[in-house]
Amino acid sequence: MSTDERTPLRSSRQPDENHEDDTYLPPRGVIHPSEQGKWTRIFYLTLLWLFVILVVSLTIWGIKYSSQ
C-alpha cells in the first residue's frame, strides 16, 4: 500500500459544503447589525453644529466689542 492510497492529496479533497445543515445560522451581522454608521452620523452632525455655534458666537462677540 503506497502513501497515495491511504491519504488523498489536499488538492483532490472535496469540501463538505454541499450538504444541507438543519442548524443553519445567518451571519452575526444580520442578527446584530452594526450601529457604527448611526453614531458616525451623530458625531459629524454634532461637530458641525458646534462649529456653527462657535462661528456665530465669535461673530456676535466681535461685532459687540469692535464698535467701542
Short mmCIF file of C-alpha atoms in Angstrom, two decimals:
data_model
loop_
_atom_site.label_atom_id
_atom_site.label_comp_id
_atom_site.label_asym_id
_atom_site.label_seq_id
_atom_site.Cartn_x
_atom_site.Cartn_y
_atom_site.Cartn_z
CA MET A 1 0.00 0.00 0.00
CA SER A 2 1.51 3.30 -1.05
CA THR A 3 1.09 6.65 0.68
CA ASP A 4 -1.13 7.95 -2.13
CA GLU A 5 -3.73 5.26 -1.50
CA ARG A 6 -4.00 5.94 2.24
CA THR A 7 -4.34 9.72 2.27
CA PRO A 8 -5.75 11.77 -0.59
CA LEU A 9 -3.91 14.81 -1.78
CA ARG A 10 -5.06 18.16 -0.47
CA SER A 11 -5.96 19.34 -3.94
CA SER A 12 -8.21 16.33 -4.54
CA ARG A 13 -10.15 16.68 -1.29
CA GLN A 14 -13.70 17.95 -1.66
CA PRO A 15 -15.04 20.42 0.91
CA ASP A 16 -18.09 19.33 2.87
CA GLU A 17 -20.07 22.41 1.88
CA ASN A 18 -22.51 20.58 -0.36
CA HIS A 19 -24.69 19.02 2.34
CA GLU A 20 -27.62 20.88 3.84
CA ASP A 21 -27.36 21.71 7.51
CA ASP A 22 -30.51 21.74 9.64
CA THR A 23 -28.93 24.12 12.15
CA TYR A 24 -28.09 26.90 9.72
CA LEU A 25 -27.46 30.24 11.39
CA PRO A 26 -27.30 33.52 9.48
CA PRO A 27 -24.16 35.64 9.82
CA ARG A 28 -23.79 37.65 13.02
CA GLY A 29 -24.04 40.91 11.07
CA VAL A 30 -27.57 40.02 10.03
CA ILE A 31 -28.76 39.19 13.55
CA HIS A 32 -26.91 42.06 15.27
CA PRO A 33 -26.49 44.91 12.77
CA SER A 34 -23.78 47.42 13.50
CA GLU A 35 -24.76 50.90 14.70
CA GLN A 36 -21.43 52.39 13.68
CA GLY A 37 -22.96 54.36 10.80
CA LYS A 38 -25.59 55.83 13.11
CA TRP A 39 -23.00 57.00 15.67
CA THR A 40 -20.71 58.36 12.97
CA ARG A 41 -23.55 60.49 11.60
CA ILE A 42 -24.42 61.81 15.08
CA PHE A 43 -20.76 62.60 15.72
CA TYR A 44 -20.33 64.58 12.49
CA LEU A 45 -23.62 66.45 12.97
CA THR A 46 -22.53 67.39 16.50
CA LEU A 47 -19.20 68.67 15.19
CA LEU A 48 -20.98 70.68 12.51
CA TRP A 49 -23.37 72.32 15.00
CA LEU A 50 -20.53 73.10 17.43
CA PHE A 51 -18.65 74.79 14.59
CA VAL A 52 -21.72 76.81 13.57
CA ILE A 53 -22.31 77.89 17.18
CA LEU A 54 -18.64 78.88 17.53
CA VAL A 55 -18.71 80.98 14.34
CA VAL A 56 -21.96 82.73 15.32
CA SER A 57 -20.79 83.43 18.87
CA LEU A 58 -17.41 84.76 17.71
CA THR A 59 -19.15 86.96 15.12
CA ILE A 60 -21.52 88.39 17.73
CA TRP A 61 -18.63 88.86 20.18
CA GLY A 62 -16.56 90.60 17.51
CA ILE A 63 -19.38 92.95 16.48
CA LYS A 64 -20.16 93.76 20.12
CA TYR A 65 -16.60 94.69 21.14
CA SER A 66 -15.33 96.17 17.86
CA SER A 67 -17.78 99.06 17.94
CA GLN A 68 -16.35 100.52 21.18
#
